[in-house]
């Protein structure tokens, strides 16, 4: 059976030894992404801002009256989705990209997919600054609930690591996933109600939203930043369940097959 | 036994899902999503994983497990189709077709038979000009575990040599159907056992393809052996293919810190050693240039300088004593010698018998994955040269 064989104590010792590597890899992801661009890291502020302006111009005419404070609605949804797509999409090919090192030096291999979650987290946190600025600019109310943004953030980190581990493992054995996942991400994007109100989805298909973990994360984030209210119990429970389940499945899969990676890369 | 457990697991969840679906109070939206998810995604997914598992487990499982899992999958899907609901019908049918196909494949595989790999294959082949095959490596009674740096017990390593790697689903299914997926097996190492004492210098000789590099990769932990055990006492610094593994877009400086982190050193430590590394590699002028613009000699110099910055407990050398130009070779040889004089355990791979005689006290001779001889370095190197010249 799939369960078992995860040695926790060695895991922690190893993680402590290689924490510098994690930091270096996160740095590398960010550096390489913005290398040779004039504005550098400022793009992680500018890009969501420009995206928001474009979509606000387009959609505020379409859904006028439907959504209060469209810029904040859009931005909060998009930040979550970008975090998810960057972290998992990057983790997908991470084993293959680092093949030359994996073949030579022993390091715990999970560090490659996991580093992607943390480098995307840096971008995510930087973009949160933009979100707060936009909230100020649009005169959105700041409620004490804003402190709860840590909840969706932590859940997202766990969820992304889990999904990243799953994808990284599967992709070693079946490269098809690489091409398929782009399509899948588009599907996730449209079923997460990022730039349209969830009500426009017909009642028959509302279950897609209900059971989409990314949308649950989006909803939690919006509760905090946009609506200033406590989380809806079902959404919170479902998001937690999805995060933990994906992490457990990811760890089991990864640990089970990581020794075979080297034969396939 | 594994596949019986898999089978039981699938069947129990099948039954639970079906009970859930036929209980009126539970079979209502949104609760009925759970059994549907189980029946549509998780169970077929699990079964598929079980089908794939033989590949991932070095293809050791017999056709029977594939057959039984597929059969359970087929039964599952037939029941689902019986309970069919319109919107999901096409999905079920597609899955049922896939299952049916896999089951047929399982049947065919079972018919053609699926044999365990023949472990004795190389033992039947005579190896030119050798004595009896060395197998045991019992540690002498006087030594306790503390004195042993590396212990290798009955290690075998198997590769799957299927001509092209099968890494996409279509090819996988085609090959599976043709039954040619699992056949080409190759033992790179067979039943290797030896131990290296702390501070000992051990040489490994052998022709190309003897399994030397594979053995070093196993000891350095990059690969795991198919069977057998490897115990290593102390920190290893592997010097395998020094040039590779740098990030081309990164400058020399950034690569120094990245490589340091890969070897498990802290940032502070690397900062304290940074100047020494740059100086030794003679790359002061180019240290802020991306590594992709380096010459191959510059890259190996950088690799050597970083890897040898720490006096390791165990050093693994794979044909790296000829790095860079003559001047740098002299320098790197000096540094190696300083290691060799100390209490460092060394594993050295070389084609050159002279080098082995010079640097090592004991040696192993590998041929086609088997250990031909182990003993005094002089003696092993002589015998090895003798067999090479006789063969040529």
XYZ file of C-alpha atoms in Angstrom:
657
model
C 0.000 0.000 0.000
C 1.080 3.570 -0.497
C 1.262 4.684 3.104
C 4.232 4.615 5.449
C 7.970 4.964 5.114
C 8.248 8.652 5.844
C 10.967 9.217 8.357
C 10.241 12.409 10.186
C 13.305 12.894 12.326
C 15.762 12.474 9.471
C 13.504 14.696 7.439
C 13.810 17.574 9.878
C 17.557 17.179 10.341
C 18.018 17.168 6.599
C 15.804 20.183 6.171
C 17.823 22.181 8.677
C 21.044 21.258 6.953
C 19.739 22.313 3.557
C 17.800 25.436 4.547
C 20.530 27.556 2.980
C 19.992 25.722 -0.245
C 16.289 26.507 -0.069
C 17.113 30.183 0.414
C 19.613 30.102 -2.461
C 17.112 28.419 -4.778
C 14.398 30.923 -3.916
C 16.839 33.732 -4.604
C 17.803 32.163 -7.892
C 14.191 31.794 -9.044
C 13.532 35.449 -8.380
C 16.824 36.714 -9.735
C 16.640 34.740 -12.950
C 13.059 35.805 -13.542
C 13.849 39.496 -13.460
C 17.426 39.393 -14.740
C 18.088 41.797 -17.615
C 14.807 43.627 -17.186
C 15.315 47.288 -16.414
C 12.801 47.511 -13.601
C 13.759 44.166 -12.057
C 11.797 43.138 -9.001
C 9.458 46.120 -9.428
C 7.703 44.085 -12.042
C 6.114 42.046 -9.296
C 4.374 45.279 -8.246
C 3.766 46.639 -11.688
C 2.515 43.551 -13.427
C -0.576 42.906 -11.240
C -1.284 46.633 -11.203
C -1.270 46.919 -14.998
C -3.284 43.724 -15.290
C -5.824 45.115 -12.877
C -6.108 48.410 -14.757
C -6.671 46.679 -18.090
C -9.282 44.278 -16.759
C -10.995 46.951 -14.712
C -11.408 49.080 -17.817
C -12.835 46.134 -19.730
C -15.015 44.516 -17.115
C -16.219 47.381 -14.953
C -18.483 48.300 -17.826
C -19.690 44.723 -18.218
C -20.450 43.879 -14.617
C -21.265 47.304 -13.332
C -23.322 47.158 -10.183
C -22.703 43.488 -9.771
C -19.462 43.751 -7.870
C -18.595 46.304 -5.280
C -15.067 47.602 -5.658
C -14.104 45.674 -8.761
C -10.341 46.474 -8.615
C -9.985 44.879 -5.169
C -12.214 41.968 -6.172
C -10.104 41.275 -9.236
C -6.742 41.814 -7.625
C -7.398 39.577 -4.618
C -8.545 36.764 -6.898
C -5.689 37.158 -9.288
C -3.016 37.238 -6.597
C -4.168 33.896 -5.279
C -4.402 32.346 -8.716
C -0.963 33.653 -9.758
C 0.556 32.293 -6.583
C -0.993 28.914 -7.264
C -0.131 28.771 -10.955
C 3.451 29.992 -10.551
C 4.224 27.655 -7.693
C 2.703 24.516 -9.200
C 3.596 25.253 -12.811
C 7.202 25.818 -11.790
C 7.327 22.770 -9.539
C 6.043 20.656 -12.424
C 9.299 20.880 -14.358
C 11.620 21.452 -11.419
C 13.063 17.946 -11.255
C 13.774 17.951 -14.962
C 15.322 21.409 -14.898
C 17.706 20.463 -12.121
C 18.536 17.079 -13.595
C 22.199 17.893 -14.086
C 22.656 18.599 -10.387
C 20.456 15.750 -9.174
C 22.684 13.366 -11.081
C 25.786 14.614 -9.315
C 25.203 15.814 -5.809
C 22.900 14.346 -3.215
C 20.427 16.843 -1.807
C 16.889 16.108 -0.660
C 15.026 16.308 -3.948
C 11.805 17.749 -2.562
C 13.697 20.992 -2.089
C 13.425 21.756 -5.822
C 9.617 21.730 -6.122
C 9.199 23.276 -2.659
C 11.506 26.194 -3.463
C 9.088 27.251 -6.202
C 6.308 27.709 -3.666
C 8.482 29.980 -1.597
C 9.746 32.069 -4.491
C 6.146 32.557 -5.625
C 5.287 33.415 -2.047
C 7.730 36.321 -2.206
C 5.994 37.642 -5.314
C 2.626 37.069 -3.642
C 3.589 39.028 -0.544
C 4.998 41.871 -2.637
C 1.783 41.988 -4.631
C -0.196 42.204 -1.392
C 1.377 45.640 -0.948
C -0.227 46.645 -4.234
C -3.522 45.267 -3.016
C -3.354 47.391 0.131
C -2.452 50.459 -1.947
C -5.400 49.850 -4.247
C -7.644 49.437 -1.210
C -6.454 52.799 0.044
C -6.926 54.391 -3.363
C -10.463 53.078 -3.783
C -11.411 53.905 -0.225
C -12.159 50.323 0.724
C -12.830 49.800 4.429
C -10.037 48.340 6.525
C -11.425 45.950 9.110
C -9.602 44.066 11.848
C -10.302 40.894 9.869
C -7.474 41.884 7.560
C -5.072 40.324 10.058
C -6.617 36.970 9.166
C -4.959 37.062 5.733
C -2.388 34.719 7.266
C -4.961 31.913 7.178
C -5.444 31.742 3.397
C -1.730 32.418 2.913
C -0.658 29.467 5.033
C -3.303 27.225 3.480
C -2.092 28.254 0.028
C 1.510 27.467 0.924
C 0.556 23.980 2.083
C -1.713 23.391 -0.889
C 0.888 24.582 -3.394
C 3.634 22.444 -1.906
C 1.358 19.408 -2.028
C 0.207 19.937 -5.600
C 3.766 20.835 -6.616
C 5.122 17.573 -5.227
C 2.427 15.564 -6.994
C 3.033 17.272 -10.327
C 6.828 17.079 -10.058
C 6.650 13.339 -9.396
C 4.198 12.535 -12.140
C 6.021 14.682 -14.663
C 9.229 12.699 -14.286
C 7.497 9.602 -15.571
C 5.018 11.174 -17.971
C 6.146 14.349 -19.671
C 2.701 14.782 -21.219
C 1.599 16.440 -18.018
C 3.667 19.480 -18.932
C 1.465 20.259 -21.900
C -1.738 19.201 -20.251
C -1.220 21.340 -17.193
C -1.327 24.612 -19.131
C -4.822 23.738 -20.295
C -5.772 22.629 -16.815
C -4.606 25.957 -15.362
C -6.859 27.835 -17.765
C -9.720 25.650 -16.614
C -8.911 26.415 -12.979
C -8.711 30.111 -13.754
C -12.165 30.227 -15.308
C -13.674 28.114 -12.554
C -12.274 30.316 -9.801
C -14.380 33.398 -10.555
C -11.398 35.695 -10.682
C -12.659 38.464 -12.921
C -16.375 37.799 -12.972
C -18.948 37.441 -10.199
C -19.595 33.815 -9.169
C -23.332 34.329 -9.655
C -23.044 34.369 -13.452
C -22.269 30.665 -13.399
C -25.551 28.754 -13.851
C -26.930 26.989 -10.803
C -26.341 23.601 -12.417
C -22.608 24.247 -12.486
C -22.193 26.018 -9.156
C -20.742 22.799 -7.772
C -17.628 23.452 -9.831
C -17.005 26.543 -7.735
C -17.950 24.810 -4.504
C -15.490 21.988 -4.989
C -12.641 23.986 -6.506
C -9.937 24.398 -3.841
C -8.413 27.388 -5.619
C -11.758 29.175 -5.549
C -12.056 28.361 -1.852
C -8.693 30.083 -1.318
C -9.843 33.046 -3.415
C -13.001 33.290 -1.367
C -11.110 33.253 1.923
C -8.807 35.990 0.669
C -11.756 38.108 -0.429
C -13.480 37.648 2.914
C -10.432 39.205 4.512
C -9.635 42.037 2.146
C -12.881 42.894 0.415
C -15.844 41.951 2.557
C -14.282 42.294 6.000
C -16.061 39.295 7.439
C -15.303 36.035 9.155
C -14.713 32.994 6.952
C -17.603 30.839 5.900
C -17.189 27.576 7.834
C -17.645 25.227 4.919
C -15.151 27.072 2.716
C -12.580 27.189 5.489
C -12.954 23.486 6.263
C -12.856 22.500 2.619
C -9.776 24.635 1.921
C -7.986 23.159 4.939
C -8.930 19.663 3.922
C -7.753 20.234 0.343
C -4.454 21.699 1.520
C -3.656 18.912 3.950
C -4.860 16.158 1.645
C -2.752 17.452 -1.237
C 0.294 17.700 1.010
C -0.119 14.157 2.295
C -0.700 12.692 -1.145
C 2.196 14.722 -2.529
C 4.595 13.582 0.185
C 3.614 9.948 -0.140
C 3.954 9.984 -3.920
C 7.210 11.883 -3.877
C 8.853 9.774 -1.202
C 7.752 6.626 -2.870
C 9.171 7.391 -6.290
C 12.032 9.819 -5.685
C 14.683 7.112 -5.854
C 13.546 6.252 -9.356
C 13.792 9.813 -10.663
C 17.421 9.467 -11.585
C 16.666 6.595 -13.937
C 14.229 8.738 -15.895
C 15.800 12.188 -16.093
C 1.309 -9.908 -1.607
C 1.183 -6.266 -2.458
C -1.356 -6.571 -5.205
C -3.776 -8.477 -3.007
C -3.721 -5.607 -0.600
C -4.270 -3.182 -3.454
C -7.128 -5.287 -4.673
C -8.713 -5.459 -1.222
C -8.315 -1.728 -0.809
C -10.037 -1.005 -4.094
C -12.871 -3.443 -3.463
C -13.577 -2.169 0.052
C -13.766 1.401 -1.168
C -15.947 0.252 -4.067
C -18.401 -1.315 -1.685
C -18.420 1.697 0.602
C -19.072 4.053 -2.298
C -21.889 1.924 -3.600
C -23.492 1.663 -0.161
C -23.257 5.415 0.048
C -24.927 5.818 -3.323
C -27.831 3.492 -2.563
C -28.557 5.063 0.818
C -31.273 7.639 0.032
C -30.402 10.085 2.819
C -26.781 10.277 1.710
C -27.381 10.219 -2.008
C -28.236 13.855 -2.415
C -26.259 16.818 -3.565
C -23.666 17.764 -2.392
C -22.910 14.660 -0.326
C -23.026 12.270 -3.257
C -20.006 14.039 -4.715
C -17.797 11.960 -2.411
C -18.710 8.512 -3.730
C -18.686 9.853 -7.258
C -15.223 11.260 -6.808
C -14.120 7.951 -5.348
C -15.632 5.956 -8.161
C -14.618 8.239 -10.998
C -11.202 9.513 -10.009
C -9.667 7.987 -6.954
C -10.237 4.289 -7.465
C -9.386 4.175 -11.165
C -6.464 6.458 -10.340
C -5.296 4.131 -7.641
C -5.731 1.130 -9.862
C -3.836 2.830 -12.629
C -1.081 3.601 -10.182
C -1.015 -0.055 -9.289
C -0.755 -0.856 -12.968
C 2.097 1.605 -13.357
C 3.789 0.488 -10.170
C 5.709 -2.383 -11.716
C 7.463 0.090 -13.993
C 8.327 2.292 -11.137
C 9.449 -0.595 -8.960
C 12.019 -1.794 -11.425
C 9.425 -3.877 -13.215
C 9.458 -6.731 -10.814
C 5.764 -7.461 -10.433
C 4.233 -10.224 -12.425
C 1.413 -9.767 -14.877
C -1.036 -11.174 -12.385
C -1.249 -8.020 -10.314
C -2.077 -5.967 -13.355
C -4.706 -8.474 -14.302
C -6.352 -8.599 -10.907
C -6.410 -4.872 -10.438
C -7.871 -4.383 -13.859
C -10.490 -6.965 -13.195
C -11.555 -5.149 -10.054
C -11.601 -1.928 -12.025
C -13.813 -3.516 -14.643
C -16.227 -4.778 -12.016
C -16.311 -1.349 -10.424
C -17.130 0.319 -13.671
C -19.782 -2.195 -14.642
C -21.528 -1.477 -11.348
C -21.210 2.240 -11.921
C -22.715 1.928 -15.357
C -25.569 -0.014 -13.836
C -26.168 2.884 -11.457
C -25.653 5.271 -14.304
C -26.838 8.840 -14.306
C -27.117 10.751 -17.587
C -24.649 13.642 -17.219
C -21.807 11.367 -16.233
C -22.617 8.570 -18.622
C -20.084 9.453 -21.294
C -17.292 9.726 -18.746
C -18.125 6.337 -17.337
C -18.217 4.806 -20.768
C -14.865 6.245 -21.704
C -13.343 4.950 -18.505
C -14.964 1.578 -18.966
C -13.459 1.325 -22.425
C -10.030 2.160 -21.052
C -10.419 -0.363 -18.279
C -11.500 -3.004 -20.674
C -8.470 -2.340 -22.825
C -6.111 -2.509 -19.873
C -7.706 -5.737 -18.728
C -7.203 -7.298 -22.140
C -3.603 -6.161 -22.008
C -3.298 -7.702 -18.572
C -4.674 -10.972 -19.933
C -2.229 -10.999 -22.813
C 0.642 -10.280 -20.529
C -0.367 -13.120 -18.291
C -0.585 -15.472 -21.234
C 2.829 -14.606 -22.595
C 4.308 -14.970 -19.149
C 6.386 -12.515 -17.316
C 9.525 -13.882 -15.835
C 11.600 -12.703 -12.973
C 14.885 -11.243 -14.152
C 17.607 -13.828 -14.305
C 20.006 -12.920 -11.585
C 22.657 -15.362 -12.694
C 23.154 -14.079 -16.181
C 26.682 -12.790 -15.821
C 27.910 -15.624 -13.680
C 27.657 -17.944 -16.610
C 29.838 -15.809 -18.796
C 33.555 -16.364 -18.438
C 35.526 -13.224 -17.889
C 38.744 -13.152 -19.804
C 41.868 -13.884 -17.852
C 40.572 -13.761 -14.324
C 40.678 -15.825 -11.234
C 37.724 -16.830 -9.172
C 35.059 -14.230 -8.493
C 35.383 -12.415 -5.226
C 32.154 -12.183 -3.297
C 32.353 -11.925 0.463
C 33.586 -8.894 2.343
C 33.335 -9.854 5.947
C 34.733 -7.205 8.171
C 37.593 -8.605 10.257
C 36.721 -9.257 13.861
C 39.119 -6.667 15.263
C 37.349 -3.735 13.602
C 34.312 -2.060 15.060
C 31.834 0.094 13.183
C 33.553 3.321 14.149
C 36.658 2.441 12.170
C 34.774 1.800 8.991
C 34.068 4.709 6.697
C 32.183 2.939 3.935
C 30.532 -0.444 4.041
C 28.988 -1.903 0.908
C 27.014 -5.094 1.369
C 25.769 -7.211 -1.505
C 24.930 -4.240 -3.637
C 23.346 -4.733 -7.042
C 22.116 -2.072 -9.389
C 19.762 -2.703 -12.228
C 18.933 -0.424 -15.109
C 16.154 -0.677 -17.592
C 17.765 -0.348 -20.967
C 14.639 -0.058 -23.072
C 15.992 1.694 -26.107
C 14.065 4.882 -25.796
C 12.836 6.057 -22.464
C 9.093 5.666 -22.247
C 7.954 8.928 -20.817
C 4.567 9.562 -22.289
C 1.289 7.798 -21.909
C 0.660 6.956 -25.528
C 3.967 5.220 -25.930
C 3.464 3.515 -22.610
C 0.150 2.015 -23.662
C 1.522 0.944 -27.059
C 4.567 -0.686 -25.525
C 2.446 -2.275 -22.847
C 0.206 -3.755 -25.498
C 3.164 -5.050 -27.466
C 4.562 -6.471 -24.264
C 7.998 -5.042 -24.839
C 8.068 -2.577 -22.026
C 9.950 -4.439 -19.373
C 12.332 -6.672 -21.169
C 15.676 -4.967 -21.533
C 17.208 -5.266 -18.128
C 20.805 -4.716 -17.333
C 22.721 -5.217 -14.138
C 25.330 -2.496 -13.862
C 26.548 -3.954 -10.578
C 26.131 -7.456 -9.227
C 26.626 -8.477 -5.611
C 29.367 -6.061 -4.734
C 30.597 -6.171 -1.151
C 33.552 -4.419 0.398
C 34.464 -2.046 3.158
C 36.821 0.892 3.453
C 38.499 1.672 6.743
C 38.695 5.204 8.048
C 41.668 6.967 6.511
C 42.206 4.261 3.952
C 42.836 5.074 0.304
C 40.889 2.710 -1.900
C 41.323 2.559 -5.654
C 38.811 1.240 -8.183
C 40.034 0.040 -11.590
C 38.166 -1.367 -14.519
C 37.403 -0.861 -18.175
C 34.719 1.463 -19.461
C 31.298 0.187 -18.484
C 32.584 -1.855 -15.581
C 30.253 -0.019 -13.219
C 32.817 2.214 -11.498
C 30.894 5.450 -11.826
C 27.664 3.744 -10.858
C 29.319 2.479 -7.697
C 30.529 5.964 -6.803
C 27.104 7.428 -7.441
C 25.567 4.827 -5.159
C 28.051 5.587 -2.397
C 27.572 9.331 -2.700
C 23.816 8.825 -2.350
C 22.815 10.167 -5.744
C 21.311 6.780 -6.621
C 19.848 4.051 -4.483
C 20.880 0.437 -5.097
C 18.289 -2.025 -6.379
C 19.278 -4.474 -3.680
C 21.815 -4.417 -0.892
C 22.992 -1.929 1.669
C 25.438 0.921 1.756
C 26.520 2.469 5.042
C 28.566 5.636 5.077
C 30.134 7.108 8.193
C 31.012 10.760 7.789
C 30.525 13.634 5.372
C 31.134 12.883 1.717
C 32.438 15.310 -0.848
C 31.925 13.833 -4.284
C 34.128 15.057 -7.087
C 32.172 13.654 -9.979
C 32.217 15.401 -13.341
C 33.324 18.716 -11.931
C 32.225 20.879 -14.800
C 28.521 20.131 -14.752
C 25.736 21.370 -12.600
C 26.401 25.086 -12.691
C 23.664 27.528 -13.546
C 24.707 29.135 -16.819
C 22.795 32.351 -16.200
C 24.410 32.810 -12.838
C 27.729 34.575 -12.413
C 30.724 32.793 -10.971
C 30.164 34.494 -7.632
C 26.522 33.439 -7.423
C 27.409 29.916 -8.471
C 29.937 29.638 -5.666
C 27.225 30.289 -3.106
C 24.724 28.059 -4.871
C 27.156 25.154 -5.055
C 28.125 25.715 -1.434
C 24.470 25.456 -0.447
C 24.106 22.297 -2.534
C 26.970 20.766 -0.578
C 25.193 21.755 2.635
C 27.412 24.649 3.730
C 25.969 27.775 5.312
C 26.164 31.198 3.739
C 28.424 32.532 6.473
C 30.811 29.664 5.935
C 30.940 30.276 2.194
C 31.539 33.982 2.754
C 34.543 33.187 4.908
C 35.926 30.854 2.243
C 34.944 32.932 -0.763
C 38.276 34.709 -1.305
C 40.197 31.484 -1.026
C 37.997 29.819 -3.637
C 38.334 32.682 -6.103
C 42.063 32.860 -5.585
C 42.600 29.147 -6.040
C 40.492 29.017 -9.183
C 42.346 32.045 -10.649
C 39.071 33.518 -11.873
C 39.277 36.943 -10.239
C 38.641 38.810 -13.490
C 35.701 36.689 -14.548
C 33.928 36.138 -11.278
C 31.040 38.472 -12.184
C 30.559 37.022 -15.663
C 27.737 34.509 -16.237
C 29.109 30.985 -16.211
C 27.665 30.259 -19.651
C 30.436 32.462 -21.043
C 33.189 30.488 -19.287
C 35.474 28.083 -21.100
C 35.201 24.455 -20.030
C 38.601 24.690 -18.335
C 37.423 27.657 -16.283
C 34.305 25.786 -15.222
C 36.196 22.728 -14.039
C 38.636 24.959 -12.176
C 35.763 26.610 -10.396
C 34.193 23.233 -9.615
C 37.409 21.835 -8.221
C 38.067 24.904 -6.103
C 34.648 24.845 -4.472
C 34.501 21.105 -3.906
C 37.874 20.918 -2.225
C 37.543 23.964 -0.016
C 36.661 21.838 2.973
C 38.815 19.013 4.151
C 36.262 16.248 3.793
C 36.036 13.083 5.815
C 35.403 11.012 2.736
C 36.494 12.093 -0.710
C 35.217 10.481 -3.868
C 37.295 11.088 -6.978
C 36.168 10.090 -10.445
C 38.963 10.697 -12.929
C 39.364 14.277 -11.853
C 43.079 14.448 -11.298
C 43.573 16.068 -14.680
C 41.814 19.395 -14.325
C 42.703 22.486 -16.330
C 46.069 23.401 -17.775
C 49.457 22.137 -16.646
C 49.857 24.836 -14.040
C 46.488 24.220 -12.481
C 47.021 20.479 -12.631
C 50.138 20.909 -10.571
C 48.192 22.984 -8.052
C 45.270 20.591 -7.841
C 47.633 17.663 -7.473
C 49.238 19.481 -4.534
C 45.890 19.920 -2.906
C 44.940 16.311 -3.497
C 48.222 15.179 -2.020
C 47.550 17.256 1.084
C 44.265 15.382 1.453
C 45.901 12.060 0.852
C 48.434 12.636 3.581
C 45.766 13.390 6.109
C 43.232 11.179 7.731
C 40.869 11.468 4.791
C 39.184 8.387 3.423
C 39.544 8.348 -0.333
C 37.799 6.415 -3.054
C 39.625 6.930 -6.325
C 38.485 5.761 -9.724
C 41.070 5.615 -12.442
C 42.000 3.926 -15.687
C 45.607 4.436 -14.830
C 47.208 1.602 -12.916
C 50.182 3.815 -12.109
C 47.977 6.360 -10.362
C 46.333 3.637 -8.296
C 49.704 2.236 -7.252
C 50.893 5.716 -6.331
C 47.993 6.922 -4.293
C 46.140 3.919 -2.927
C 46.829 1.190 -0.446
C 44.053 -1.163 -1.475
C 42.163 -1.563 -4.723
C 39.138 -3.183 -6.297
C 38.932 -4.425 -9.844
C 35.515 -4.359 -11.431
C 34.529 -5.955 -14.675
C 31.038 -5.918 -16.175
C 29.526 -5.093 -12.848
C 31.208 -7.829 -10.889
C 34.105 -7.665 -8.543
C 37.009 -9.555 -10.028
C 39.557 -8.937 -7.370
C 40.153 -6.998 -4.210
C 43.384 -6.589 -2.288
C 46.695 -4.839 -2.203
C 46.783 -1.964 -4.686
C 50.056 -3.028 -6.328
C 48.859 -6.558 -6.872
C 45.427 -5.615 -8.200
C 46.873 -2.973 -10.522
C 49.423 -5.430 -11.902
C 46.845 -8.116 -12.527
C 44.561 -5.583 -14.128
C 47.279 -4.340 -16.481
C 48.189 -7.892 -17.287
C 44.643 -8.760 -18.319
C 44.311 -5.555 -20.336
C 47.516 -6.147 -22.294
C 46.654 -9.799 -22.797
C 43.200 -8.875 -24.047
C 44.630 -6.296 -26.434
